[in-house]
Amino acid sequence: MMSTTLEKLKKHRFAAYVAVSISLLLLLLPFFTMAQDPSGTATGTIKDLGIDTLAASKDTVLNKVITNVNAIGAADGHNKIAINIMWTLITGFLVMFMQAGFAMVETGFTQKKNVAHTMLMNFLIYGIGMLGFWICGFAIMFGGALNPATLGGAPGVVGHEITVSLFGHDFGISGAAGAFLSSKYYDVGVFTLFLFQMVFMDTTATIPTGSMAERWTLKSFIIYGFFISMFVYPLYGNWVWGGGWLSALGANFHLGHGHVDFAGSSVVHMVGGVAALAGAKVIGPRIGKYGPNGEVNTIPGHNIPMAIIGTFILAFGWFGFNPGSTLAGGDLRVSIVAVNTMLASAAGAFAALLYMYIRGQKADPGMVVNGMLAGLVAITAPCAFVNAFSAVIIGAIAGLLVIFVYNFVDRKLKIDDPVGAFAVHGANGAWGVLSLGLFADGTYGDGWNGVAGNVKGLFYGDGSQFVAQLIGTLTCFVFVYFVMYFFFKLLNKIVPLRSKPEDEIAGLDIPETGVHGYVD
């Protein structure tokens, strides 16, 4: 009788919590419905064409002509911004579909007893990461730069960047506007930027699901998802893309154009790859991966076709990732970006294959797949700034680097990374931004990060750009690795990172999700 009463009280208490929460949300709703330009009617004017409105004339006939010219200019300006917004949204949709590619690659490279668990992590991170980015991640990352001119300048929206003063300069360290996309940021340009950048963040957040697969508890994974989307990714992203201190290395210290990363080799891939390395180190290797005498045992994936199909989905999505980062459908450099992306991916896959043949090995599909992905990761930063020949070189080096780094991490460091997440995203994310500092040919990027002139690398006469790339790369590794390492250590004391040994041996599908991925 007593237990029944307690159960009823618990149910009523939960209902009360829900009722109070809904009431608070309803009370706050008016504060989230004031508008800047939610309809888009005021976004895009004649000034977006680079010209000013003509002043009215006292002459009646001339005044009619001026009025018509101004109206045509305003319509053209509106259409220009509309094209950019549609381009950015559509490419964002492509990047979102990459989540399916990641899910298939990672699941294919792991054991079939963990299919439901691995797939669910890749599915959950989409929603968890989105909510975390909405709560404060977007504000931290872009709170100081919410008004991209290509998306209309977001009329009426005011950002705020937190800065510290050192050596006579202000260093941006975090945005502080845009949390919850509240009423002050209810604007078509801001919402477009949010969607595009959210799916980029989700790419970062999903990378450690591969390195920690087959032994990661879902509860600790959920906490991780909020942490990286709300704080770690946005902070480094602010330093590079949100007007922060790394982007200002050029303006403040004459180091090229500051740390330049066109589409995310460091901001997206290296952050995710380094977080994956820290997580794999803390959680430890899978049972049976390393023998008592240090021997390395291969734990094969269960579905190579799934991994290959997933790779094609990722390669397709990369046409949103890289060309979309122009944030402008009218920027015709997109053709260069798209072709460079294709060439680097092909060179990465072929270089990995060639290396295995030279070594007398057979064509391991997993390594060929990772070679292509490595080429894609590496070209993500320099894709807009290099020529085709350089893109092939960058991709080929990436295809070799992924093999060397995977073997080093797996055999020397004894860190178990089932899908090679750090080798693909971490090491080649670093190579991507460094390669920009070498191969940028000076044909694009005038005014990038507030510095006049096009972006040039060391091989084209600007060694200072390579220094800026090196500083950004080292900063990324040190910041992300130590923050994520200590986060995982602390989290493990509160919510265990690792599943029970008996669950890991049997497979995590039933213990963690309650269902089998495959019903034999």
Coordinates of C-alpha atoms in Angstrom, one line a residue, residues 128-380:
I128 CA 21.5 17.0 -28.9
G129 CA 24.1 19.1 -30.8
M130 CA 21.4 21.3 -32.3
L131 CA 19.8 22.1 -28.9
G132 CA 23.2 22.8 -27.3
F133 CA 24.2 25.1 -30.2
W134 CA 20.8 26.8 -30.0
I135 CA 21.1 27.3 -26.2
C136 CA 24.5 29.1 -26.2
G137 CA 26.9 27.6 -28.7
F138 CA 25.8 29.8 -31.6
A139 CA 26.0 32.9 -29.3
I140 CA 29.6 32.0 -28.2
M141 CA 30.7 31.3 -31.7
F142 CA 29.1 34.1 -33.7
G143 CA 27.8 36.5 -31.1
G144 CA 30.3 39.1 -32.1
A145 CA 29.7 38.7 -35.9
L146 CA 26.0 38.0 -36.5
N147 CA 25.8 40.2 -39.6
P148 CA 27.3 38.5 -42.7
A149 CA 26.9 41.0 -45.5
T150 CA 26.3 38.1 -48.0
L151 CA 23.1 37.3 -46.0
G152 CA 21.8 40.8 -45.9
G153 CA 23.7 42.2 -42.9
A154 CA 20.8 41.2 -40.6
P155 CA 19.3 44.8 -40.3
G156 CA 18.8 45.8 -36.7
V157 CA 20.8 43.0 -35.2
V158 CA 23.7 44.0 -32.9
G159 CA 26.4 41.6 -31.9
H160 CA 28.8 41.7 -29.0
E161 CA 32.3 40.1 -28.7
I162 CA 34.0 39.7 -25.4
T163 CA 37.6 40.9 -25.7
V164 CA 40.8 41.1 -23.6
S165 CA 43.5 43.8 -24.2
L166 CA 47.1 42.6 -24.5
F167 CA 50.1 44.1 -26.2
G168 CA 48.1 47.1 -27.3
H169 CA 45.5 45.1 -29.1
D170 CA 42.0 43.7 -28.3
F171 CA 41.7 40.0 -28.6
G172 CA 38.3 38.5 -29.2
I173 CA 37.7 35.4 -27.1
S174 CA 34.0 34.8 -27.2
G175 CA 30.7 36.0 -28.6
A176 CA 28.0 37.1 -26.2
A177 CA 24.9 37.6 -28.3
G178 CA 22.3 35.3 -29.9
A179 CA 21.5 32.8 -27.1
F180 CA 18.3 30.9 -27.8
L181 CA 17.9 32.9 -31.0
S182 CA 15.7 35.2 -29.0
S183 CA 13.6 38.2 -30.2
K184 CA 16.6 40.4 -30.9
Y185 CA 17.9 37.9 -33.4
Y186 CA 14.6 36.9 -35.0
D187 CA 16.0 37.6 -38.5
V188 CA 16.2 35.7 -41.8
G189 CA 20.0 36.3 -42.1
V190 CA 20.8 35.2 -38.6
F191 CA 18.6 32.1 -38.9
T192 CA 20.3 31.1 -42.2
L193 CA 23.7 31.4 -40.6
F194 CA 22.5 29.4 -37.6
L195 CA 21.3 26.5 -39.8
F196 CA 24.5 26.4 -41.9
Q197 CA 26.8 26.6 -38.9
M198 CA 24.8 24.1 -36.8
V199 CA 25.2 21.3 -39.3
F200 CA 29.0 22.1 -39.3
M201 CA 29.1 21.8 -35.5
D202 CA 27.2 18.5 -35.8
T203 CA 30.0 17.1 -38.0
T204 CA 32.5 17.9 -35.2
A205 CA 30.4 16.4 -32.5
T206 CA 29.8 13.1 -34.3
I207 CA 33.5 12.4 -35.0
P208 CA 34.3 11.0 -31.5
T209 CA 31.4 8.5 -31.8
G210 CA 33.8 6.6 -34.1
S211 CA 36.9 6.6 -31.9
M212 CA 34.9 5.6 -28.8
A213 CA 32.5 3.2 -30.5
E214 CA 31.7 -0.2 -29.0
R215 CA 32.3 0.7 -25.4
W216 CA 30.7 4.1 -24.8
T217 CA 27.7 4.5 -22.5
L218 CA 24.8 6.5 -23.9
K219 CA 24.2 8.5 -20.8
S220 CA 27.8 9.9 -20.7
F221 CA 27.6 10.4 -24.5
I222 CA 24.6 12.6 -24.1
I223 CA 26.4 14.9 -21.6
Y224 CA 29.4 15.0 -24.0
G225 CA 27.1 16.1 -26.8
F226 CA 25.9 19.1 -25.0
F227 CA 29.3 20.0 -23.7
I228 CA 31.1 20.1 -27.1
S229 CA 28.2 21.8 -28.9
M230 CA 27.8 24.5 -26.2
F231 CA 31.4 25.3 -25.3
V232 CA 34.4 23.6 -26.9
Y233 CA 33.5 23.8 -30.7
P234 CA 32.0 27.3 -30.4
L235 CA 35.0 28.8 -28.6
Y236 CA 37.6 27.7 -31.1
G237 CA 35.2 28.5 -33.9
N238 CA 34.8 32.0 -32.5
W239 CA 38.6 32.5 -32.6
V240 CA 38.7 31.6 -36.3
W241 CA 35.3 32.5 -37.8
G242 CA 33.6 34.7 -35.3
G243 CA 36.0 37.6 -35.3
G244 CA 38.2 36.2 -32.5
W245 CA 41.9 36.5 -31.9
L246 CA 43.2 33.9 -34.3
S247 CA 41.4 35.6 -37.2
A248 CA 43.0 38.9 -36.2
L249 CA 46.6 37.7 -36.3
G250 CA 47.0 39.4 -39.6
A251 CA 45.4 42.7 -38.7
N252 CA 47.2 42.9 -35.3
F253 CA 50.6 41.3 -36.0
H254 CA 50.9 41.3 -39.8
L255 CA 50.8 37.5 -40.0
G256 CA 49.2 37.1 -43.4
H257 CA 45.4 37.2 -43.2
G258 CA 45.4 35.7 -39.8
H259 CA 44.5 32.1 -39.3
V260 CA 42.5 31.2 -42.4
D261 CA 40.2 28.2 -42.7
F262 CA 37.8 28.4 -45.6
A263 CA 35.4 25.5 -44.6
G264 CA 36.7 23.9 -41.5
S265 CA 39.8 21.7 -41.6
S266 CA 40.7 23.0 -38.2
V267 CA 37.4 24.5 -36.9
V268 CA 35.3 21.4 -37.7
H269 CA 37.5 18.4 -38.4
M270 CA 40.6 19.0 -36.2
V271 CA 38.4 19.9 -33.2
G272 CA 36.4 16.7 -33.7
G273 CA 39.5 14.6 -34.4
V274 CA 41.4 15.8 -31.4
A275 CA 38.4 15.4 -29.1
A276 CA 38.2 11.8 -30.5
L277 CA 41.8 11.2 -29.6
A278 CA 41.3 12.4 -26.0
G279 CA 38.1 10.4 -25.6
A280 CA 39.7 7.2 -27.0
K281 CA 42.7 7.7 -24.6
V282 CA 40.5 8.1 -21.5
I283 CA 38.0 5.3 -22.3
G284 CA 40.7 2.8 -23.1
P285 CA 40.8 0.1 -25.8
R286 CA 38.2 -2.5 -26.6
I287 CA 38.5 -5.8 -24.9
G288 CA 40.8 -8.0 -27.0
K289 CA 42.3 -5.2 -29.0
Y290 CA 45.7 -5.5 -27.5
G291 CA 47.3 -8.8 -26.2
P292 CA 49.2 -9.3 -23.0
N293 CA 52.5 -9.0 -24.8
G294 CA 51.6 -5.8 -26.6
E295 CA 50.5 -7.4 -29.8
V296 CA 47.8 -5.6 -31.9
N297 CA 44.8 -7.6 -32.8
T298 CA 42.5 -6.5 -35.6
I299 CA 38.8 -6.3 -34.8
P300 CA 37.2 -6.3 -38.3
G301 CA 34.1 -4.3 -39.2
H302 CA 31.0 -6.2 -40.1
N303 CA 29.8 -4.4 -43.3
I304 CA 32.3 -2.9 -45.8
P305 CA 29.5 -2.1 -48.4
M306 CA 27.8 0.0 -45.7
A307 CA 31.0 1.9 -45.0
I308 CA 31.6 2.5 -48.8
I309 CA 28.1 3.8 -49.4
G310 CA 28.5 6.0 -46.4
T311 CA 31.7 7.4 -47.8
F312 CA 29.9 8.3 -51.1
I313 CA 27.2 10.1 -49.0
L314 CA 29.9 12.1 -47.2
A315 CA 31.7 12.9 -50.5
F316 CA 28.3 14.2 -51.9
G317 CA 27.7 16.2 -48.8
W318 CA 31.1 17.8 -49.1
F319 CA 29.7 19.7 -52.1
G320 CA 27.6 21.5 -49.5
F321 CA 30.4 21.7 -47.0
N322 CA 33.1 23.5 -49.1
P323 CA 31.2 25.4 -51.9
G324 CA 28.5 26.4 -49.4
S325 CA 31.1 28.2 -47.2
T326 CA 31.1 31.0 -49.7
L327 CA 27.7 31.9 -48.1
A328 CA 27.0 33.4 -51.5
G329 CA 25.5 31.8 -54.6
G330 CA 26.8 34.7 -56.7
D331 CA 30.5 34.0 -55.7
L332 CA 31.6 32.2 -58.9
R333 CA 34.7 30.9 -57.1
V334 CA 32.3 28.0 -56.1
S335 CA 33.3 26.1 -59.3
I336 CA 37.0 26.2 -58.2
V337 CA 36.1 25.1 -54.7
A338 CA 33.9 22.2 -56.0
V339 CA 36.5 20.9 -58.5
N340 CA 39.4 21.1 -56.0
T341 CA 37.3 19.2 -53.5
M342 CA 36.7 16.4 -56.0
L343 CA 40.3 16.2 -57.1
A344 CA 41.7 16.0 -53.5
S345 CA 39.3 13.2 -52.6
A346 CA 40.3 11.2 -55.7
A347 CA 44.0 11.8 -55.0
G348 CA 43.6 10.7 -51.4
A349 CA 42.0 7.4 -52.3
F350 CA 44.4 6.6 -55.0
A351 CA 47.5 7.5 -52.9
A352 CA 46.3 5.2 -50.2
L353 CA 45.7 2.4 -52.7
L354 CA 49.1 2.9 -54.4
Y355 CA 50.9 2.9 -51.0
M356 CA 49.4 -0.5 -50.2
Y357 CA 50.4 -2.0 -53.5
I358 CA 54.0 -0.6 -53.2
R359 CA 54.1 -2.3 -49.8
G360 CA 53.0 -5.6 -51.3
Q361 CA 49.7 -5.5 -49.5
K362 CA 46.2 -6.0 -50.9
A363 CA 43.7 -3.2 -51.5
D364 CA 42.1 -2.8 -48.0
P365 CA 38.8 -1.1 -48.6
G366 CA 38.9 0.5 -45.2
M367 CA 42.2 2.3 -46.0
V368 CA 41.0 3.4 -49.4
V369 CA 37.9 4.8 -47.9
N370 CA 39.9 6.6 -45.3
G371 CA 42.2 7.9 -48.0
M372 CA 39.3 9.6 -49.7
L373 CA 38.0 11.0 -46.5
A374 CA 41.4 12.3 -45.6
G375 CA 41.7 14.1 -48.9
L376 CA 38.3 15.7 -48.3
V377 CA 39.3 16.8 -44.8
A378 CA 42.6 18.2 -45.9
I379 CA 41.2 20.2 -48.9
T380 CA 38.4 21.8 -46.7

